[in-house]
XYZ file of C-alpha atoms in Angstrom:
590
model
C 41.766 -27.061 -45.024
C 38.250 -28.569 -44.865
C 38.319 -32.021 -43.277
C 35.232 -33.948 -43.664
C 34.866 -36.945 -40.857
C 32.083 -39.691 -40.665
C 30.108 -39.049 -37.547
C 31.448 -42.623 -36.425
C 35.065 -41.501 -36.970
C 34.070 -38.251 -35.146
C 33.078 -40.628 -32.199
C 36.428 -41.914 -32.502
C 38.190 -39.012 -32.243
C 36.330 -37.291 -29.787
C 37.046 -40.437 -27.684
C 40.685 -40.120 -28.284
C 40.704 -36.394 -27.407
C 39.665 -36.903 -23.848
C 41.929 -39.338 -23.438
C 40.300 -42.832 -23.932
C 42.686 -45.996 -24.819
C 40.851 -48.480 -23.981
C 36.559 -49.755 -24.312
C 34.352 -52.827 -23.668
C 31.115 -53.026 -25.752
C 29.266 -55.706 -27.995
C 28.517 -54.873 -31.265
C 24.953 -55.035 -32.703
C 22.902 -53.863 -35.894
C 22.133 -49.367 -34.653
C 25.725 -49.367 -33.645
C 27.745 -50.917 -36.627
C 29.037 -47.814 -38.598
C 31.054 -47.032 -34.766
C 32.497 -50.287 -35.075
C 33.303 -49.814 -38.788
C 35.464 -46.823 -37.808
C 36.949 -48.273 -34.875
C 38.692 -51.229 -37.104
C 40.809 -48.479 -38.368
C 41.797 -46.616 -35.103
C 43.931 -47.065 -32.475
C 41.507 -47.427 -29.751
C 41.345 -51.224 -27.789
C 38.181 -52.211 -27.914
C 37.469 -55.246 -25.101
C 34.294 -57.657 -26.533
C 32.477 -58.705 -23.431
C 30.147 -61.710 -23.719
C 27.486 -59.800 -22.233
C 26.453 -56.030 -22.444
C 26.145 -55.779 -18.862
C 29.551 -57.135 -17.972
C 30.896 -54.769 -20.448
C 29.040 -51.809 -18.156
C 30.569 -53.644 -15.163
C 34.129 -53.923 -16.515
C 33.764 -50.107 -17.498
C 32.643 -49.536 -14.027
C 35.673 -51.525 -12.847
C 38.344 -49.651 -14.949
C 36.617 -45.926 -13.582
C 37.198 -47.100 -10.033
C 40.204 -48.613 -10.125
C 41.731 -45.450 -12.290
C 39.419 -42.716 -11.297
C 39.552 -42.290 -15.065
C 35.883 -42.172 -17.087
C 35.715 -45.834 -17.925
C 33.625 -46.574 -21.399
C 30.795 -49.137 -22.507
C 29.230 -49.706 -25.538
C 26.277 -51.314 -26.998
C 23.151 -51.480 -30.143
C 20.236 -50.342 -29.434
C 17.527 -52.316 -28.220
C 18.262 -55.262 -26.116
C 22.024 -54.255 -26.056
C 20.944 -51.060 -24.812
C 18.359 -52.832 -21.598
C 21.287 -54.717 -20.959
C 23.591 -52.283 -19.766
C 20.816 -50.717 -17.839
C 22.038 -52.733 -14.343
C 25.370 -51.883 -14.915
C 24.760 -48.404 -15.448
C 22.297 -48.303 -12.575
C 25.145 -49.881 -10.189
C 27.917 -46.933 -11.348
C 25.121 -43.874 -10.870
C 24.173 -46.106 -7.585
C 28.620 -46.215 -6.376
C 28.682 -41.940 -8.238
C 31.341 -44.027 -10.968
C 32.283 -41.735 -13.820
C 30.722 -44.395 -17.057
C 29.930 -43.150 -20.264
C 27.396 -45.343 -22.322
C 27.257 -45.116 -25.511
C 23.942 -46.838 -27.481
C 23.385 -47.203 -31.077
C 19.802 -46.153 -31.569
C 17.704 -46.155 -34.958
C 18.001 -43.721 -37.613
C 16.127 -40.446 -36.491
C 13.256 -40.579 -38.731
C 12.666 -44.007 -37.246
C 12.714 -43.306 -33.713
C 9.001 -43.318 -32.158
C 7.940 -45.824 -34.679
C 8.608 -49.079 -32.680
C 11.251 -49.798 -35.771
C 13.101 -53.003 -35.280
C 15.708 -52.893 -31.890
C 13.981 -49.281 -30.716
C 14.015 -48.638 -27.240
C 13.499 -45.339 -25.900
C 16.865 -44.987 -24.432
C 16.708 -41.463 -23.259
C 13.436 -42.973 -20.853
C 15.559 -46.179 -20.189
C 18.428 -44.236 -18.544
C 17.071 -40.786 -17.496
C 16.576 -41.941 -13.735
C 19.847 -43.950 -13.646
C 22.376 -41.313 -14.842
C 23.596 -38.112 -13.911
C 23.104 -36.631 -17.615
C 21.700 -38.217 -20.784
C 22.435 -37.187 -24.270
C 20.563 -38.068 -27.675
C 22.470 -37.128 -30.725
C 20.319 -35.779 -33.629
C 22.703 -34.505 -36.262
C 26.569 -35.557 -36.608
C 27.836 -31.742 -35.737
C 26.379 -32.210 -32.121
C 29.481 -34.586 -31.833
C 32.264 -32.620 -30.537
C 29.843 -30.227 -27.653
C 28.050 -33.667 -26.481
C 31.115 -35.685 -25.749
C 33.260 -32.953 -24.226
C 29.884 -32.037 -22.363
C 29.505 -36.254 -21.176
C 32.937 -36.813 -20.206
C 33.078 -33.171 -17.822
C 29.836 -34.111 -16.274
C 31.023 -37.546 -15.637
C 34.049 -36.989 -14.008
C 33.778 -33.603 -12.006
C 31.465 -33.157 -8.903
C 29.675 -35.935 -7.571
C 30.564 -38.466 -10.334
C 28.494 -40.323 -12.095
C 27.136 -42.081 -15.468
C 26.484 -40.257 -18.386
C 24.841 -41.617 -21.646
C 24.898 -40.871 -24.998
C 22.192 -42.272 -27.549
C 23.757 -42.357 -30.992
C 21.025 -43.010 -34.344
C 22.394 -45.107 -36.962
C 22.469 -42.310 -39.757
C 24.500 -39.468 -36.993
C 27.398 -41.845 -37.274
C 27.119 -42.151 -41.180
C 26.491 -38.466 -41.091
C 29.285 -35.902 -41.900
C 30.932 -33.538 -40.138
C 33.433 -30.324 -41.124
C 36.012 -30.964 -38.486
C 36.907 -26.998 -39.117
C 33.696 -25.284 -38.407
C 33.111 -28.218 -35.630
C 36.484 -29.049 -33.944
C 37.336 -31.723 -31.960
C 37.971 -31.216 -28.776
C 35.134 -28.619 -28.212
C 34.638 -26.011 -25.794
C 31.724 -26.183 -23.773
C 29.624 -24.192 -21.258
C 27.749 -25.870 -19.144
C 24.949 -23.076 -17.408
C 23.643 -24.557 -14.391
C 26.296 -26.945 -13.614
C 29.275 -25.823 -11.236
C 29.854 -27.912 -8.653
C 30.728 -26.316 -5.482
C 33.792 -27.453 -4.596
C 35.281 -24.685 -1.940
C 33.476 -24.896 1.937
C 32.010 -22.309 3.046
C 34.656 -20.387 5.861
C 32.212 -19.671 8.320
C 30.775 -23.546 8.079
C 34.460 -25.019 8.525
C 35.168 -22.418 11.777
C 31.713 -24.122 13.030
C 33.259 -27.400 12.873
C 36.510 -26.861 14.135
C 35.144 -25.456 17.078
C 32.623 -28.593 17.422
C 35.652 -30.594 16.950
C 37.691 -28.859 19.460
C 34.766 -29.360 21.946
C 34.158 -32.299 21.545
C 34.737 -35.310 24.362
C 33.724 -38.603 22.263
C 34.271 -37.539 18.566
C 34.111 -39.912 15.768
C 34.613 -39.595 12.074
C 32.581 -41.717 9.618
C 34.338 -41.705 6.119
C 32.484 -42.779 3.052
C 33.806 -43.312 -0.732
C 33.875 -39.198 -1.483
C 37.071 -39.393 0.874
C 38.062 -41.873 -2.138
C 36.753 -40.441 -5.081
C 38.823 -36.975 -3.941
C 41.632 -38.543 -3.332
C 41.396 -36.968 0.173
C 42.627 -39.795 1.799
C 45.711 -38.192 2.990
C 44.346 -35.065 4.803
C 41.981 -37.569 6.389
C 45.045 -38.961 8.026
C 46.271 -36.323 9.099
C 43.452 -34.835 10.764
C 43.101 -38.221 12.517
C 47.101 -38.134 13.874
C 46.377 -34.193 14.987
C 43.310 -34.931 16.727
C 43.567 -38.751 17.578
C 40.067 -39.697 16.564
C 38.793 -42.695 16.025
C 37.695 -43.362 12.226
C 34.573 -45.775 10.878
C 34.029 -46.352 7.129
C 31.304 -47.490 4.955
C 31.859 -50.293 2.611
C 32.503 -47.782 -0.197
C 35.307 -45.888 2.307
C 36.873 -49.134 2.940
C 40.553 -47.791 1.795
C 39.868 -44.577 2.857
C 42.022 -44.847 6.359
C 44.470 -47.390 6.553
C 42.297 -50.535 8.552
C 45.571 -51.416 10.354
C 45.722 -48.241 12.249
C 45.399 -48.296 16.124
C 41.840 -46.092 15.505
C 40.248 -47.808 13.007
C 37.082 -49.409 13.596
C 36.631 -50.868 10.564
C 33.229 -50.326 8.773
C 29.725 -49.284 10.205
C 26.379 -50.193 10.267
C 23.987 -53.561 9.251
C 26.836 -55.412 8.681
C 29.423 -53.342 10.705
C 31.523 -54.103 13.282
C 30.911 -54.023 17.106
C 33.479 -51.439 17.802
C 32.343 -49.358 14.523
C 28.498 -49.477 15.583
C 28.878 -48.315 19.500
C 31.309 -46.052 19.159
C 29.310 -44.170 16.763
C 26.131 -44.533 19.002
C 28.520 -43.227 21.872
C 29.563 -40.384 19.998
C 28.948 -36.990 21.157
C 30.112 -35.171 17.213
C 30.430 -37.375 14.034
C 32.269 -35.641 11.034
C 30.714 -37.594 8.271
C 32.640 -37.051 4.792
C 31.800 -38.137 1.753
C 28.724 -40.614 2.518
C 25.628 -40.071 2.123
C 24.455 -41.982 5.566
C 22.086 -44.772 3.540
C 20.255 -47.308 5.779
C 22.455 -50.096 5.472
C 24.497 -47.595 7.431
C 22.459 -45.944 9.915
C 19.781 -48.599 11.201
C 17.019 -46.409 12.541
C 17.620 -42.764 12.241
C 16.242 -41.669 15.105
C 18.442 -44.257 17.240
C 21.555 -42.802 15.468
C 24.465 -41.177 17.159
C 21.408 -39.690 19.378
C 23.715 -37.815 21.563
C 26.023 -36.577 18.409
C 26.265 -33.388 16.900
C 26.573 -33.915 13.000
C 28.807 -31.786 10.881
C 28.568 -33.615 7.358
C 31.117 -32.277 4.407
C 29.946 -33.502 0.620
C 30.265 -32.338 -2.679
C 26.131 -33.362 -3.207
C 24.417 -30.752 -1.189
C 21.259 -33.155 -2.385
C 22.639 -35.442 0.486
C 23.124 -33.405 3.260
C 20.405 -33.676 5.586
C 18.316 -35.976 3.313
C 18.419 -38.890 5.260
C 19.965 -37.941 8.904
C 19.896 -34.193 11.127
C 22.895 -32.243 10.444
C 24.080 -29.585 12.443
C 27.387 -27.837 10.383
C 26.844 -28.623 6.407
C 29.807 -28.281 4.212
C 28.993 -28.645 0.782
C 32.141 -29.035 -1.269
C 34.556 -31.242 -2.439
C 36.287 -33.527 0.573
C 39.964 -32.626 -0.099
C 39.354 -29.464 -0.401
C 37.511 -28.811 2.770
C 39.721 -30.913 4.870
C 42.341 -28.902 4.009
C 41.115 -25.899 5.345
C 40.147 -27.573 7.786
C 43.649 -28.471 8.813
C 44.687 -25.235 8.864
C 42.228 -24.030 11.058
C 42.587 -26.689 13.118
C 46.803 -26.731 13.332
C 46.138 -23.194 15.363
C 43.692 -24.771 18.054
C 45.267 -26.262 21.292
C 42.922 -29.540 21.288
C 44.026 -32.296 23.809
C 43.444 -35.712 23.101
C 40.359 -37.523 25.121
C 42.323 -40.347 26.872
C 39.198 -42.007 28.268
C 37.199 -42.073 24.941
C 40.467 -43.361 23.400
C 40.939 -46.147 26.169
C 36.812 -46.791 25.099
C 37.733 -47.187 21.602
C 40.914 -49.635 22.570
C 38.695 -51.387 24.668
C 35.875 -51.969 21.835
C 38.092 -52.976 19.374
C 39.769 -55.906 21.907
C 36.421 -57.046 23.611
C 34.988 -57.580 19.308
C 37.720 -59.510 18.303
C 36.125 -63.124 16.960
C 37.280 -66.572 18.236
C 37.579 -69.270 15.673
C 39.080 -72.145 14.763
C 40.671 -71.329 11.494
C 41.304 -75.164 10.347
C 37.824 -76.127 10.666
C 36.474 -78.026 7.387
C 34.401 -76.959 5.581
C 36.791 -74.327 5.102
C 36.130 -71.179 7.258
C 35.763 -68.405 4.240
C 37.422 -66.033 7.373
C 40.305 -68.387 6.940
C 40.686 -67.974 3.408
C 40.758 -63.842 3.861
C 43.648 -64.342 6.227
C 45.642 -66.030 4.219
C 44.756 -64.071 0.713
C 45.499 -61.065 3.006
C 49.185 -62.325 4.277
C 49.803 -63.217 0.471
C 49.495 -59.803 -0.823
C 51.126 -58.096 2.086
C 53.429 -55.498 0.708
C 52.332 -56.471 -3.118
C 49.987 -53.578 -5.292
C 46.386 -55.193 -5.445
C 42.731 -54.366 -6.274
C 40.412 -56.790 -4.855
C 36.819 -56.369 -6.158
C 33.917 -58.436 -5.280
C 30.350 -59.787 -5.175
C 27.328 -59.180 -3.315
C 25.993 -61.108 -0.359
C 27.932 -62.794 2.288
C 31.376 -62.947 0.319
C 31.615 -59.267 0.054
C 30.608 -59.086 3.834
C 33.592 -61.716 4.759
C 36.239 -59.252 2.752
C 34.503 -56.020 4.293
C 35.060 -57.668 8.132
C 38.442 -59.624 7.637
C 40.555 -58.191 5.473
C 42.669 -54.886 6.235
C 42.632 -52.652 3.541
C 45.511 -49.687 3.662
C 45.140 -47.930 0.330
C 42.081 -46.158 -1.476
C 40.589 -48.017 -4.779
C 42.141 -51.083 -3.514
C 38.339 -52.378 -3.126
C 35.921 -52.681 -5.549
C 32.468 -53.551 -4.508
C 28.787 -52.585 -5.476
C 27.932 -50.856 -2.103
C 24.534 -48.829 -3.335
C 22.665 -50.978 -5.482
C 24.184 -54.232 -4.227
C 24.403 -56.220 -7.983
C 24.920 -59.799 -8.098
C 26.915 -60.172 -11.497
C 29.080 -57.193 -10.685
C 32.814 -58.511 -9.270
C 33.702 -60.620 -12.346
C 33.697 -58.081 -15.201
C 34.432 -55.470 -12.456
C 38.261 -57.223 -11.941
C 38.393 -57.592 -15.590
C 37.606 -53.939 -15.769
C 40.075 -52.830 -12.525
C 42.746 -55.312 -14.364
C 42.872 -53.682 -17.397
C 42.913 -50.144 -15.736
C 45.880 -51.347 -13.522
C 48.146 -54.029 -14.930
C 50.746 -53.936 -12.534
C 48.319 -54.083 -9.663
C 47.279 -58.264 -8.778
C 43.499 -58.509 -9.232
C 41.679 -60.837 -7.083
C 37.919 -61.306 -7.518
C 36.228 -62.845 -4.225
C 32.517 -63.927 -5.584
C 29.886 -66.286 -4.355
C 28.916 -69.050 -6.104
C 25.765 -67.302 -6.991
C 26.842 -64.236 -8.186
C 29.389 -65.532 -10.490
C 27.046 -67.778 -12.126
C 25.099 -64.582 -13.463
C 28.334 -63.879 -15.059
C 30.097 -66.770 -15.666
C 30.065 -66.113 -19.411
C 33.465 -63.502 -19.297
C 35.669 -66.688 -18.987
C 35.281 -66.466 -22.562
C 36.616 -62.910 -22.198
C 39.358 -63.674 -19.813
C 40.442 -66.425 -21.779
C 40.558 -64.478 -25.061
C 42.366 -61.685 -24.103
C 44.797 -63.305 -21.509
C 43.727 -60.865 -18.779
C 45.338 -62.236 -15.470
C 43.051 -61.875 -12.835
C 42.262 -64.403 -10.047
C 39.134 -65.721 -9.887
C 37.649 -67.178 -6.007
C 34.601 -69.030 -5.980
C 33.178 -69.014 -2.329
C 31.292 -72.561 -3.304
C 28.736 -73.523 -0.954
C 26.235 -73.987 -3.201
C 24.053 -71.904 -1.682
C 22.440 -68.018 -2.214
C 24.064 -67.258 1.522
C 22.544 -63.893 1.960
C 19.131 -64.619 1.517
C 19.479 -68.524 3.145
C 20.662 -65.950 6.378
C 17.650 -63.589 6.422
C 15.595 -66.794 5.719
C 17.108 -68.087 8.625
C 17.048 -64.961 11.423
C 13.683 -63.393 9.403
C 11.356 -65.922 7.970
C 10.806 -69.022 10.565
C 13.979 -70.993 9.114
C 12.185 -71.339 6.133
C 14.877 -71.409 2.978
C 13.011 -70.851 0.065
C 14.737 -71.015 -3.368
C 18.309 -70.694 -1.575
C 19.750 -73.611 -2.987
C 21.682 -73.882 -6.054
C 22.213 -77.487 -6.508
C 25.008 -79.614 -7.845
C 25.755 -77.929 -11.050
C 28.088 -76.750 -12.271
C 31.660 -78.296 -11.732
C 33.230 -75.011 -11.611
C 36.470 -76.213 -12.547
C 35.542 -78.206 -15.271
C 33.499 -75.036 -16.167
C 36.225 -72.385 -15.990
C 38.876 -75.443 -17.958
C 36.360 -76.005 -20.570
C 36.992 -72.007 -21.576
C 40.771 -72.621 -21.786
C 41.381 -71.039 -17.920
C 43.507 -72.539 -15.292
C 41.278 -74.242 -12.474
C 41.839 -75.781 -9.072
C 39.161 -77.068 -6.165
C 40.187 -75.882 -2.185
C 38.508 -78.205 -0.067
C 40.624 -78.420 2.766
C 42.341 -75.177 4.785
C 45.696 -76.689 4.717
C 45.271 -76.537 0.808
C 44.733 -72.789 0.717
C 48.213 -70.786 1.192
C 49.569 -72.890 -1.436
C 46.634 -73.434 -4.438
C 46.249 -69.294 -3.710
C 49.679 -68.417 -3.896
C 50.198 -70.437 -7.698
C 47.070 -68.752 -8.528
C 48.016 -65.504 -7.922
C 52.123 -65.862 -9.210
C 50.512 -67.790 -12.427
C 49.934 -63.915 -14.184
C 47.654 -65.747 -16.472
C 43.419 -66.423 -15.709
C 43.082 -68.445 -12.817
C 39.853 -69.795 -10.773
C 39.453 -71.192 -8.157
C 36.343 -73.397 -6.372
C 36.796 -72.926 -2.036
C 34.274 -75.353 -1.040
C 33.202 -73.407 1.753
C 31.290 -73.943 4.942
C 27.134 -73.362 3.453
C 26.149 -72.815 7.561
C 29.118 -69.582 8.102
C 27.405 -66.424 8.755
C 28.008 -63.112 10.347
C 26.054 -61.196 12.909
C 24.233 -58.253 11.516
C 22.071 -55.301 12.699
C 18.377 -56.088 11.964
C 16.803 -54.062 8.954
C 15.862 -50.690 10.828
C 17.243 -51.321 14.056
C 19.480 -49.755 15.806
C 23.314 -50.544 14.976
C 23.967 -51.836 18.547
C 21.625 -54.718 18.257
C 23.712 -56.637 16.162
C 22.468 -60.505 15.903
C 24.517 -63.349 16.108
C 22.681 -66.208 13.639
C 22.299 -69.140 14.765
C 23.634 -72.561 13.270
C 21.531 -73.534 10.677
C 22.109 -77.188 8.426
C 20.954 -76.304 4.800
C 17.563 -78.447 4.166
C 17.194 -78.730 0.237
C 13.819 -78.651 -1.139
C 14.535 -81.123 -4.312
C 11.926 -80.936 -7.240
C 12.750 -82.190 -10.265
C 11.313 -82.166 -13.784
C 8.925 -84.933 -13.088
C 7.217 -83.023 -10.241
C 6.783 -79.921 -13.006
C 5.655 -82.627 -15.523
C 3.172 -84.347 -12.792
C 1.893 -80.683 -11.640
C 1.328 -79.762 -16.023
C -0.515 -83.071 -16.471
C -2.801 -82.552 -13.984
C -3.927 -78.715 -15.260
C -4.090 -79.985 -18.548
C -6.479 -82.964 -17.578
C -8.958 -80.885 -15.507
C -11.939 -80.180 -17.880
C -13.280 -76.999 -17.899
């Protein structure tokens, strides 16, 4: 039986055969025969108000679900504007596929109307990139995008789509859907080598001050429970990155919490301490290490990821493992169940006594509202409830990443590699979606949500239940501290001004709104947010002089600077000072 398919409707259905339920795109002129087939199927398809929240919210859903999450967009402008989005997944390895509609083939090169060259555009921001030519390419390319995506080191994958492949046809029988592919050149090592893991269970068994540092691979391999229980055999003390936070449960007597520029005290010495760091799954960037050659300068690295691009690309390594984390540890943990290793008491007691001597003082009812206060009582609300908190960049992210305890992998969602403003909005719309019974709480600064404000509209339509917190201080916090430790006091362009009213903003799209000014108002304006199950913001007016210490860019990660108390000064111009400044060019005569 010949069956004859649109390439469009092959789209569809390829999308369906790996799986996919749900979307988030924005339509546009190259991409409109997709979205003529996808009025018939069964396939949910999320409209974003922006392209690059829709590559956020697919970022979002492939974090959250470990699933291939899935954007579209036209070509042209829609396609540049998932280009940060895509750029933050390939940045965080988050398995995305983008699809762009692209001109008809015997267009493209001629600067036609929209054209972009999206193969270019995406080539150094993905981990494979596809351009369709003729519909029967359908089936191989999709199978082919959504295997590369997902196994390995994930990552992004895009697929370029001309207007006349998707009002092509296709013979379903001589070109089925799914295909079988063969991918020559890709096979991701995923087994460690033997001889490398006996290496590093004898380091480990050695070793007097070990520590383990464990990034998002732990995560992304769902290794999360061997890591525990190489931690309980060997009692050794356990540092994350930002994109392990989840990894090891942060309530656990050898946590230290997370490491490097913005790390904590106990994190950063005990890894300079160290005499053997088993790094897994990270890829030891420099908001993590400081200055290389001050790091763990007494350690012996062994360093187990699935990337063998990372391993000794940024830091010495003594014992590579290339493979995939869970697989590793477990052999390690069979190894290592047959060694007699005693715990080190005194590093132990070193490690108690780093964690007690770091612990802040505060006064938690200070107004402005501490944004430390606000963590502690988001975090008591959600004890023992399923949750996915995702957030900004800048000094709200930092607040979560220090204060609150996570216990459970994906139960963060933050841009760790390419640090997007923009990205925790559309991310908890996309890590909502993914996870309905989970509560999804969305911790931004007032910056950052501003450059995506727009998916109200989104959250509105749809009814999508996640909580929105505004840390409000008016104020690009990051940069106003850098200003303030790096550059003389001087804050330049820091200031955000009165406007907007974010409550009026986030009622004026039909969502529930409330203002925390006070910290007696928290617990109970955060607890009807989050028991409302319908879109909720809310605007913590926060205090715009709170900072954290941090390790200077380069240093080394026991140099960690405590900022001092700095009053915002706001630079005012107005539109008069632009028009006085215009006059006088315009008068000069030349």
């Amino acid at each position: 039986m010949v069956i004859v398919l649109k390439g469009a409707e092959a789209i569809i259905k390829a999308l369906e055969a790996e799986g996919v339920k749900i979307i988030f795109g924005y339509p546009g002129g190259a991409i409109l025969p997709f979205y003529d087939a996808l009025y018939d199927s069964d396939l949910i398809h999320i409209l974003t108000r922006h392209e690059q929240a829709a590559a956020h919210a697919a970022d979002g859903f492939a974090r959250a679900s470990g699933e291939a999450g899935v954007c579209v967009s036209t070509s042209g402008p829609g396609a540049t504007n998932l280009v940060t989005g895509i750029a933050t997944a390939y940045a965080d390895s988050s398995p995305v596929i983008a699809l762009t509609g692209q001109v008809p083939t015997k267009l493209i090169g001629n600067d036609a109307f929209q054209e972009i060259d999206a193969l270019g555009l995406f080539m150094p921001i993905t981990k494979h990139n596809f351009q369709l030519k003729k519909p029967e390419e359908i089936p191989e390319t999709f199978r082919a995008a959504f295997e590369i995506a997902t196994t390995g080191r994930p990552g992004p994958v895009h697929i370029d789509i001309p207007k006349d492949v998707q009002t092509g046809e296709i013979d379903l029988e001589k070109y089925p859907i799914p295909a079988k592919v063969d991918l020559p050149g890709y096979k991701p090592k995923t087994v460690g080598h033997p001889l490398q893991i006996k290496k590093a269970i004898r380091l480990l068994s050695e070793a007097e001050k070990p520590v383990i540092i464990a990034g998002g691979g732990v995560i992304i391999s769902g290794a999360h429970e061997e890591l525990y229980r190489i931690v309980e055999l060997l009692k050794i003390p356990v540092a994350t990155t930002l994109m392990g936070k989840g990894a090891f449960p942060e309530d656990h007597p050898l946590s230290l919490g997370m490491l490097g520029m913005h790390g904590t005290k106990a994190a950063n010495y005990a890894v300079t301490e160290a005499d053997l760091i088993l790094a897994i799954g990270c890829r030891f960037s420099d908001r993590v290490v400081g200055n290389p050659e001050e790091f763990a300068p007494n350690a012996k690295i062994i360093h187990i990821d699935i990337d063998p691009a990372e391993i000794g690309k940024n830091i010495r390594v003594d014992v590579p493992i290339v493979g995939d984390a869970k697989n590793v540890l477990r052999s390690m943990l069979m190894g290592l169940s047959k060694e007699n290793i005693k715990v080190k008491e005194s590093w132990l007691e070193r490690i108690r006594y780093l964690k007690e001597s770091s612990i802040p003082m505060m006064d938690f009812n200070d107004k402005p509202i501490k944004p430390q206060r606000f963590v502690k009582e988001l975090m008591s609300l959600l004890e023992g409830k399923k949750f996915i908190i995702t957030t900004d960049v800048g000094q709200n992210q930092m607040w979560i990443a220090h204060y609150f305890k996570f216990k459970c992998p994906r139960s963060l969602i933050s841009s760790g590699g390419l640090g997007t403003m923009g990205f925790g909005f559309p991310a908890a719309i996309g890590a909502k979606v993914a996870k309905p019974g989970n509560k999804v709480i969305c911790i931004t600064g007032d910056g950052g949500f501003l450059m995506n404000s727009q998916e109200l509209a989104t959250v509105a339509e749809y009814n999508i239940p996640v909580v929105i917190c505004v840390f409000d201080n008016r104020t690009l916090g990051m940069v106003y501290q850098w200003q303030n430790l790096y550059y003389n006091k001087k804050q330049s362009e820091v200031h955000l001004g009165e406007s907007p009213d974010f409550v009026r903003l986030a009622e004026s799209y039909g969502v529930k709104a409330d203002r925390v000014s006070s910290p007696d108002e928290i617990r109970e304006k955060l607890e009807e947010a989050i028991k409302s199950d319908e879109p909720y913001l809310l605007d913590i007016v926060i205090d715009p002089a709170e900072a954290l210490p941090m390790v200077p860019p380069g240093d080394k990660l026991t140099n960690i600077v405590k900022p001092e108390r700095v009053e915002p000064r706001v630079k005012s111009i107005k539109f008069k000072d632009i028009e006085r400044v215009r006059i006088e060019k315009e008068s000069v005569s030349y």
